[in-house]
Amino acid sequence: MTIKNKVIVIMGASSGIGEATSRLLAEKGAKLIIAARRLDRLEAIKAANPKADIHIQQADVTNYEEVKKVINLAMDTYGRVDVLYNNAGIMPTAPIVEGRRDEWQQMIDINIMGVLNGIAAVLPIMVEQKTGHIIATDSVAGHVVYPDSAVYCGTKFAVRAIMEGLRQEQGKNNIKSTIISPGAVATELYKTINDKQVSEDLHKAQKEWGLISEDIASAVAFAIDTPDRMAISDMIVRPTRQLV
Ligand SMILES: NC(=O)c1ccc[n+]([C@@H]2O[C@H](COP(=O)([O-])OP(=O)(O)OC[C@H]3O[C@@H](n4cnc5c(N)ncnc54)[C@H](OP(=O)(O)O)[C@@H]3O)[C@@H](O)[C@H]2O)c1
């Protein structure tokens, strides 16, 4: 099966990479369940694509019951889940010495537990189906560490490890595990940085030489549109000018 008619669940679909991926996969004829906390943004995506097969569900990825509701909506509507795209994430970067424990906890809860909640909710279904594909948005920060981003990098290293373990465990059930690892992409992610100067600097860099969300959406679509025998494990997608 190509992308057309695949049942695809996207967590963190309300802006940036998740929104662009929702639009692209809708154009390609996927059956979409899109989720995030901002319901108005999900409704706007659905309204902008009136002919597309899109269902929306409000969900916070840190809440397992809400994640389960999203997967249940896919099962009740279509009876299967072909792809789960765990894309939700935040990046409130700051030097470790500032001791922003609340932000560390939020990053761990959303970037790591959010991914694990999605996996926990969908994996038994995919095992039963004997087919499935779980994708996570990782990052270049899941491959290298740089100053002021240690905790964010830690969450993305963790996602890379979890997704590699999933790949090794579930290949036998015809379940693919993919991480897409972007460099800088011009999205709303800078708004999750509470240090005003750092946030503005990142936003400026993203606008000047960053990728656009559609670039990453096309990478996700490529990973989905592969034959059963072929699995993309990790795709690093950097802006041409990015050094790290
Ligand atoms: N932009 C970059 O340069 C870049 C580079 C590498 C990796 N990434 C990764 O790409 C992913 C998408 O980020 P983006 O750049 O597209 O930024 P974005 O525009 O801020 O999108 C983040 C998405 O995550 C959702 N989200 C955040 N917390 C959530 C929660 N608790 N529950 C449910 N959804 C939640 C947001 O939806 P709501 O707020 O509506 O819930 C939104 O849809 C993230 O995992 C990020 O780490 C981004």
mmCIF file of C-alpha atoms and ligand atoms in Angstrom:
data_model
loop_
_atom_site.group_PDB
_atom_site.id
_atom_site.type_symbol
_atom_site.label_atom_id
_atom_site.label_comp_id
_atom_site.label_asym_id
_atom_site.label_seq_id
_atom_site.Cartn_x
_atom_site.Cartn_y
_atom_site.Cartn_z
ATOM 1 C CA MET A 1 0.000 0.000 0.000
ATOM 2 C CA THR A 2 1.297 3.471 -0.818
ATOM 3 C CA ILE A 3 0.368 6.509 1.277
ATOM 4 C CA LYS A 4 -3.118 6.630 -0.250
ATOM 5 C CA ASN A 5 -5.617 4.996 2.147
ATOM 6 C CA LYS A 6 -3.033 4.378 4.873
ATOM 7 C CA VAL A 7 -4.412 5.111 8.352
ATOM 8 C CA ILE A 8 -1.918 7.576 9.821
ATOM 9 C CA VAL A 9 -2.026 9.068 13.325
ATOM 10 C CA ILE A 10 -0.029 12.251 13.918
ATOM 11 C CA MET A 11 0.682 13.467 17.467
ATOM 12 C CA GLY A 12 1.763 17.115 17.634
ATOM 13 C CA ALA A 13 0.003 17.991 14.385
ATOM 14 C CA SER A 14 -1.143 21.530 15.174
ATOM 15 C CA SER A 15 1.830 23.547 13.889
ATOM 16 C CA GLY A 16 5.234 23.383 12.224
ATOM 17 C CA ILE A 17 6.441 19.976 11.046
ATOM 18 C CA GLY A 18 3.321 18.117 12.211
ATOM 19 C CA GLU A 19 0.990 20.538 10.438
ATOM 20 C CA ALA A 20 2.986 20.441 7.182
ATOM 21 C CA THR A 21 3.080 16.638 7.325
ATOM 22 C CA SER A 22 -0.684 16.506 7.917
ATOM 23 C CA ARG A 23 -1.298 18.683 4.868
ATOM 24 C CA LEU A 24 1.068 16.699 2.646
ATOM 25 C CA LEU A 25 -0.262 13.288 3.658
ATOM 26 C CA ALA A 26 -3.849 14.548 3.280
ATOM 27 C CA GLU A 27 -3.027 15.637 -0.278
ATOM 28 C CA LYS A 28 -1.652 12.163 -0.927
ATOM 29 C CA GLY A 29 -4.926 10.550 0.150
ATOM 30 C CA ALA A 30 -4.046 9.209 3.602
ATOM 31 C CA LYS A 31 -6.733 8.671 6.233
ATOM 32 C CA LEU A 32 -5.560 10.956 9.015
ATOM 33 C CA ILE A 33 -6.156 11.222 12.735
ATOM 34 C CA ILE A 34 -4.432 14.393 13.916
ATOM 35 C CA ALA A 35 -3.903 15.323 17.557
ATOM 36 C CA ALA A 36 -2.421 18.062 19.741
ATOM 37 C CA ARG A 37 -3.527 20.313 22.587
ATOM 38 C CA ARG A 38 -4.611 23.325 20.461
ATOM 39 C CA LEU A 39 -7.959 22.210 19.074
ATOM 40 C CA ASP A 40 -8.513 25.432 17.097
ATOM 41 C CA ARG A 41 -5.353 24.782 15.091
ATOM 42 C CA LEU A 42 -6.411 21.215 14.331
ATOM 43 C CA GLU A 43 -9.843 22.463 13.238
ATOM 44 C CA ALA A 44 -8.174 24.989 10.917
ATOM 45 C CA ILE A 45 -6.119 22.218 9.262
ATOM 46 C CA LYS A 46 -9.260 20.163 8.706
ATOM 47 C CA ALA A 47 -11.184 23.188 7.391
ATOM 48 C CA ALA A 48 -8.392 24.039 4.947
ATOM 49 C CA ASN A 49 -8.548 20.527 3.467
ATOM 50 C CA PRO A 50 -12.305 19.926 3.090
ATOM 51 C CA LYS A 51 -11.922 17.019 0.678
ATOM 52 C CA ALA A 52 -9.373 15.194 2.810
ATOM 53 C CA ASP A 53 -10.124 12.341 5.191
ATOM 54 C CA ILE A 54 -9.139 14.030 8.480
ATOM 55 C CA HIS A 55 -10.355 13.330 12.012
ATOM 56 C CA ILE A 56 -9.192 15.482 14.892
ATOM 57 C CA GLN A 57 -8.750 14.697 18.576
ATOM 58 C CA GLN A 58 -7.459 16.955 21.325
ATOM 59 C CA ALA A 59 -4.723 15.230 23.302
ATOM 60 C CA ASP A 60 -1.804 16.006 25.557
ATOM 61 C CA VAL A 61 0.903 13.401 24.881
ATOM 62 C CA THR A 62 1.897 13.373 28.551
ATOM 63 C CA ASN A 63 -1.523 11.940 29.401
ATOM 64 C CA TYR A 64 -1.668 8.260 28.425
ATOM 65 C CA GLU A 65 -5.480 8.106 28.537
ATOM 66 C CA GLU A 66 -5.699 10.984 26.043
ATOM 67 C CA VAL A 67 -3.152 9.327 23.741
ATOM 68 C CA LYS A 68 -5.126 6.098 23.954
ATOM 69 C CA LYS A 69 -8.263 8.036 22.925
ATOM 70 C CA VAL A 70 -6.514 9.122 19.729
ATOM 71 C CA ILE A 71 -5.560 5.557 18.859
ATOM 72 C CA ASN A 72 -9.086 4.384 19.773
ATOM 73 C CA LEU A 73 -10.532 6.963 17.372
ATOM 74 C CA ALA A 74 -8.407 5.485 14.572
ATOM 75 C CA MET A 75 -9.483 1.942 15.482
ATOM 76 C CA ASP A 76 -13.186 2.847 15.825
ATOM 77 C CA THR A 77 -13.136 4.691 12.500
ATOM 78 C CA TYR A 78 -10.930 2.480 10.360
ATOM 79 C CA GLY A 79 -10.238 -0.705 12.331
ATOM 80 C CA ARG A 80 -6.471 -0.408 11.997
ATOM 81 C CA VAL A 81 -3.445 1.886 12.416
ATOM 82 C CA ASP A 82 -0.817 1.743 9.693
ATOM 83 C CA VAL A 83 1.429 4.568 10.917
ATOM 84 C CA LEU A 84 1.891 6.444 14.191
ATOM 85 C CA TYR A 85 3.951 9.625 13.856
ATOM 86 C CA ASN A 86 5.141 10.805 17.300
ATOM 87 C CA ASN A 87 6.113 14.384 16.505
ATOM 88 C CA ALA A 88 5.159 16.402 19.607
ATOM 89 C CA GLY A 89 8.085 18.148 21.266
ATOM 90 C CA ILE A 90 9.317 21.258 23.066
ATOM 91 C CA MET A 91 12.777 22.806 23.331
ATOM 92 C CA PRO A 92 13.140 25.204 26.291
ATOM 93 C CA THR A 93 16.925 25.300 26.108
ATOM 94 C CA ALA A 94 19.115 26.968 28.762
ATOM 95 C CA PRO A 95 22.484 26.359 30.420
ATOM 96 C CA ILE A 96 22.371 23.592 33.047
ATOM 97 C CA VAL A 97 23.603 26.020 35.723
ATOM 98 C CA GLU A 98 20.271 27.869 35.578
ATOM 99 C CA GLY A 99 18.680 24.781 37.130
ATOM 100 C CA ARG A 100 15.324 25.060 35.348
ATOM 101 C CA ARG A 101 13.990 21.837 36.815
ATOM 102 C CA ASP A 102 10.400 22.464 35.723
ATOM 103 C CA GLU A 103 11.478 22.825 32.102
ATOM 104 C CA TRP A 104 13.642 19.695 32.355
ATOM 105 C CA GLN A 105 10.644 17.783 33.659
ATOM 106 C CA GLN A 106 8.399 19.111 30.863
ATOM 107 C CA MET A 107 10.944 18.091 28.214
ATOM 108 C CA ILE A 108 11.260 14.624 29.701
ATOM 109 C CA ASP A 109 7.454 14.288 29.950
ATOM 110 C CA ILE A 110 6.670 15.512 26.421
ATOM 111 C CA ASN A 111 9.729 14.555 24.350
ATOM 112 C CA ILE A 112 10.369 11.134 25.944
ATOM 113 C CA MET A 113 7.210 9.989 27.778
ATOM 114 C CA GLY A 114 5.052 11.400 24.976
ATOM 115 C CA VAL A 115 6.797 9.100 22.502
ATOM 116 C CA LEU A 116 6.567 6.156 24.908
ATOM 117 C CA ASN A 117 2.859 6.799 25.530
ATOM 118 C CA GLY A 118 2.239 6.661 21.785
ATOM 119 C CA ILE A 119 4.232 3.441 21.455
ATOM 120 C CA ALA A 120 2.438 1.840 24.417
ATOM 121 C CA ALA A 121 -0.982 2.737 22.997
ATOM 122 C CA VAL A 122 -0.382 1.463 19.474
ATOM 123 C CA LEU A 123 2.168 -1.336 19.632
ATOM 124 C CA PRO A 124 -0.164 -4.154 20.804
ATOM 125 C CA ILE A 125 -2.449 -3.273 17.873
ATOM 126 C CA MET A 126 0.405 -3.362 15.380
ATOM 127 C CA VAL A 127 1.707 -6.646 16.801
ATOM 128 C CA GLU A 128 -1.771 -8.112 16.340
ATOM 129 C CA GLN A 129 -1.948 -6.703 12.808
ATOM 130 C CA LYS A 130 1.530 -8.096 12.087
ATOM 131 C CA THR A 131 2.288 -4.803 10.348
ATOM 132 C CA GLY A 132 2.828 -1.179 11.291
ATOM 133 C CA HIS A 133 5.170 1.777 11.262
ATOM 134 C CA ILE A 134 6.133 4.059 14.151
ATOM 135 C CA ILE A 135 7.948 7.278 13.322
ATOM 136 C CA ALA A 136 9.373 9.865 15.734
ATOM 137 C CA THR A 137 10.752 13.315 15.089
ATOM 138 C CA ASP A 138 14.180 13.136 16.659
ATOM 139 C CA SER A 139 16.813 15.802 15.910
ATOM 140 C CA VAL A 140 20.423 16.454 15.062
ATOM 141 C CA ALA A 141 20.394 17.060 18.844
ATOM 142 C CA GLY A 142 19.819 13.322 19.201
ATOM 143 C CA HIS A 143 23.188 12.696 17.562
ATOM 144 C CA VAL A 144 25.438 15.465 18.889
ATOM 145 C CA VAL A 145 25.542 17.557 22.076
ATOM 146 C CA TYR A 146 26.144 21.307 22.125
ATOM 147 C CA PRO A 147 26.173 23.939 24.906
ATOM 148 C CA ASP A 148 22.942 25.180 26.511
ATOM 149 C CA SER A 149 20.981 22.259 25.061
ATOM 150 C CA ALA A 150 22.131 19.341 27.204
ATOM 151 C CA VAL A 151 18.699 18.339 28.490
ATOM 152 C CA TYR A 152 16.976 18.725 25.117
ATOM 153 C CA CYS A 153 19.812 16.681 23.570
ATOM 154 C CA GLY A 154 19.334 14.107 26.344
ATOM 155 C CA THR A 155 15.666 13.719 25.452
ATOM 156 C CA LYS A 156 16.441 13.312 21.771
ATOM 157 C CA PHE A 157 19.298 10.830 22.478
ATOM 158 C CA ALA A 158 16.766 8.891 24.535
ATOM 159 C CA VAL A 159 14.236 8.848 21.690
ATOM 160 C CA ARG A 160 16.928 7.589 19.312
ATOM 161 C CA ALA A 161 17.794 4.763 21.735
ATOM 162 C CA ILE A 162 14.153 3.821 22.307
ATOM 163 C CA MET A 163 13.358 3.786 18.601
ATOM 164 C CA GLU A 164 16.446 1.675 17.830
ATOM 165 C CA GLY A 165 15.395 -0.829 20.511
ATOM 166 C CA LEU A 166 11.900 -0.887 19.054
ATOM 167 C CA ARG A 167 13.369 -1.562 15.610
ATOM 168 C CA GLN A 168 15.391 -4.502 16.897
ATOM 169 C CA GLU A 169 12.478 -6.003 18.836
ATOM 170 C CA GLN A 170 9.675 -5.572 16.314
ATOM 171 C CA GLY A 171 11.176 -6.197 12.866
ATOM 172 C CA LYS A 172 10.006 -9.781 13.244
ATOM 173 C CA ASN A 173 6.406 -8.541 13.354
ATOM 174 C CA ASN A 174 6.871 -6.484 10.196
ATOM 175 C CA ILE A 175 6.825 -3.257 12.246
ATOM 176 C CA LYS A 176 9.092 -0.460 11.088
ATOM 177 C CA SER A 177 10.747 2.087 13.393
ATOM 178 C CA THR A 178 11.929 5.376 11.905
ATOM 179 C CA ILE A 179 13.425 8.534 13.326
ATOM 180 C CA ILE A 180 13.568 11.684 11.254
ATOM 181 C CA SER A 181 16.332 13.926 12.615
ATOM 182 C CA PRO A 182 15.997 17.521 11.445
ATOM 183 C CA GLY A 183 18.501 20.323 11.828
ATOM 184 C CA ALA A 184 17.079 23.843 12.166
ATOM 185 C CA VAL A 185 13.560 24.231 10.787
ATOM 186 C CA ALA A 186 11.589 27.492 10.800
ATOM 187 C CA THR A 187 8.630 26.607 13.071
ATOM 188 C CA GLU A 188 7.068 27.836 16.312
ATOM 189 C CA LEU A 189 9.511 25.776 18.390
ATOM 190 C CA TYR A 190 11.493 28.902 19.357
ATOM 191 C CA LYS A 191 8.419 30.030 21.340
ATOM 192 C CA THR A 192 9.045 27.191 23.821
ATOM 193 C CA ILE A 193 12.360 28.821 24.819
ATOM 194 C CA ASN A 194 11.809 31.069 27.823
ATOM 195 C CA ASP A 195 15.119 32.963 27.588
ATOM 196 C CA LYS A 196 14.053 35.868 25.326
ATOM 197 C CA GLN A 197 17.466 36.447 23.740
ATOM 198 C CA VAL A 198 18.128 32.762 22.984
ATOM 199 C CA SER A 199 14.617 32.438 21.556
ATOM 200 C CA GLU A 200 15.034 35.490 19.288
ATOM 201 C CA ASP A 201 18.495 34.357 18.099
ATOM 202 C CA LEU A 202 17.170 30.920 17.172
ATOM 203 C CA HIS A 203 14.149 32.369 15.395
ATOM 204 C CA LYS A 204 16.430 34.660 13.368
ATOM 205 C CA ALA A 205 18.728 31.776 12.388
ATOM 206 C CA GLN A 206 15.783 29.544 11.476
ATOM 207 C CA LYS A 207 14.330 32.240 9.250
ATOM 208 C CA GLU A 208 17.680 33.104 7.605
ATOM 209 C CA TRP A 209 18.966 29.641 6.753
ATOM 210 C CA GLY A 210 16.701 27.006 8.263
ATOM 211 C CA LEU A 211 14.641 24.418 6.472
ATOM 212 C CA ILE A 212 10.899 24.833 6.090
ATOM 213 C CA SER A 213 8.459 22.369 7.653
ATOM 214 C CA GLU A 214 7.502 21.059 4.214
ATOM 215 C CA ASP A 215 11.093 19.763 3.786
ATOM 216 C CA ILE A 216 10.660 17.487 6.793
ATOM 217 C CA ALA A 217 7.135 16.534 5.739
ATOM 218 C CA SER A 218 8.578 15.246 2.460
ATOM 219 C CA ALA A 219 11.136 13.158 4.400
ATOM 220 C CA VAL A 220 8.334 11.640 6.498
ATOM 221 C CA ALA A 221 6.315 10.878 3.366
ATOM 222 C CA PHE A 222 9.374 9.221 1.797
ATOM 223 C CA ALA A 223 9.840 6.987 4.860
ATOM 224 C CA ILE A 224 6.164 5.973 4.810
ATOM 225 C CA ASP A 225 6.068 5.327 1.082
ATOM 226 C CA THR A 226 8.502 2.402 1.136
ATOM 227 C CA PRO A 227 7.882 -1.254 0.304
ATOM 228 C CA ASP A 228 7.483 -3.736 3.196
ATOM 229 C CA ARG A 229 11.041 -5.022 2.749
ATOM 230 C CA MET A 230 12.547 -1.540 3.161
ATOM 231 C CA ALA A 231 12.714 0.434 6.429
ATOM 232 C CA ILE A 232 14.259 3.870 6.913
ATOM 233 C CA SER A 233 15.787 3.759 10.416
ATOM 234 C CA ASP A 234 17.202 7.262 10.680
ATOM 235 C CA MET A 235 17.181 10.172 8.303
ATOM 236 C CA ILE A 236 19.234 13.270 9.212
ATOM 237 C CA VAL A 237 17.962 16.299 7.301
ATOM 238 C CA ARG A 238 20.074 19.439 7.754
ATOM 239 C CA PRO A 239 19.893 22.860 6.180
ATOM 240 C CA THR A 240 22.780 22.994 3.714
ATOM 241 C CA ARG A 241 24.416 25.812 5.698
ATOM 242 C CA GLN A 242 24.168 24.145 9.126
ATOM 243 C CA LEU A 243 27.527 23.268 10.731
ATOM 244 C CA VAL A 244 26.524 21.145 13.757
HETATM 245 N N1 LIG B 1 12.139 23.216 14.445
HETATM 246 C C1 LIG B 1 13.332 22.640 14.548
HETATM 247 O O1 LIG B 1 14.371 23.270 14.285
HETATM 248 C C2 LIG B 1 13.437 21.200 14.966
HETATM 249 C C3 LIG B 1 14.660 20.544 14.785
HETATM 250 C C4 LIG B 1 14.787 19.220 15.183
HETATM 251 C C5 LIG B 1 13.711 18.566 15.757
HETATM 252 N N2 LIG B 1 12.536 19.230 15.939
HETATM 253 C C6 LIG B 1 11.420 18.494 16.546
HETATM 254 O O2 LIG B 1 10.311 18.583 15.698
HETATM 255 C C7 LIG B 1 9.115 18.332 16.440
HETATM 256 C C8 LIG B 1 8.045 19.310 16.020
HETATM 257 O O3 LIG B 1 8.425 20.620 16.385
HETATM 258 P P1 LIG B 1 8.260 21.895 15.438
HETATM 259 O O4 LIG B 1 9.619 22.386 15.145
HETATM 260 O O5 LIG B 1 7.340 21.623 14.328
HETATM 261 O O6 LIG B 1 7.652 22.957 16.486
HETATM 262 P P2 LIG B 1 6.164 23.468 16.780
HETATM 263 O O7 LIG B 1 5.627 24.230 15.621
HETATM 264 O O8 LIG B 1 6.277 24.161 18.094
HETATM 265 O O9 LIG B 1 5.319 22.116 16.929
HETATM 266 C C9 LIG B 1 5.348 21.337 18.086
HETATM 267 C C10 LIG B 1 4.120 20.443 18.081
HETATM 268 O O10 LIG B 1 4.172 19.640 19.263
HETATM 269 C C11 LIG B 1 2.916 19.733 19.889
HETATM 270 N N3 LIG B 1 3.038 19.524 21.329
HETATM 271 C C12 LIG B 1 3.874 20.120 22.208
HETATM 272 N N4 LIG B 1 3.631 19.691 23.448
HETATM 273 C C13 LIG B 1 2.597 18.802 23.361
HETATM 274 C C14 LIG B 1 1.877 18.032 24.285
HETATM 275 N N5 LIG B 1 2.141 18.057 25.609
HETATM 276 N N6 LIG B 1 0.880 17.233 23.832
HETATM 277 C C15 LIG B 1 0.578 17.195 22.517
HETATM 278 N N7 LIG B 1 1.229 17.889 21.587
HETATM 279 C C16 LIG B 1 2.221 18.707 22.009
HETATM 280 C C17 LIG B 1 2.399 21.119 19.563
HETATM 281 O O11 LIG B 1 0.985 21.138 19.682
HETATM 282 P P3 LIG B 1 0.132 21.854 20.853
HETATM 283 O O12 LIG B 1 0.963 22.953 21.421
HETATM 284 O O13 LIG B 1 -1.103 22.320 20.129
HETATM 285 O O14 LIG B 1 -0.155 20.753 21.809
HETATM 286 C C18 LIG B 1 2.824 21.223 18.112
HETATM 287 O O15 LIG B 1 1.869 20.617 17.293
HETATM 288 C C19 LIG B 1 9.532 18.395 17.909
HETATM 289 O O16 LIG B 1 9.639 17.084 18.431
HETATM 290 C C20 LIG B 1 10.905 19.052 17.860
HETATM 291 O O17 LIG B 1 11.710 18.670 18.956
HETATM 292 C C21 LIG B 1 12.369 20.519 15.541
#
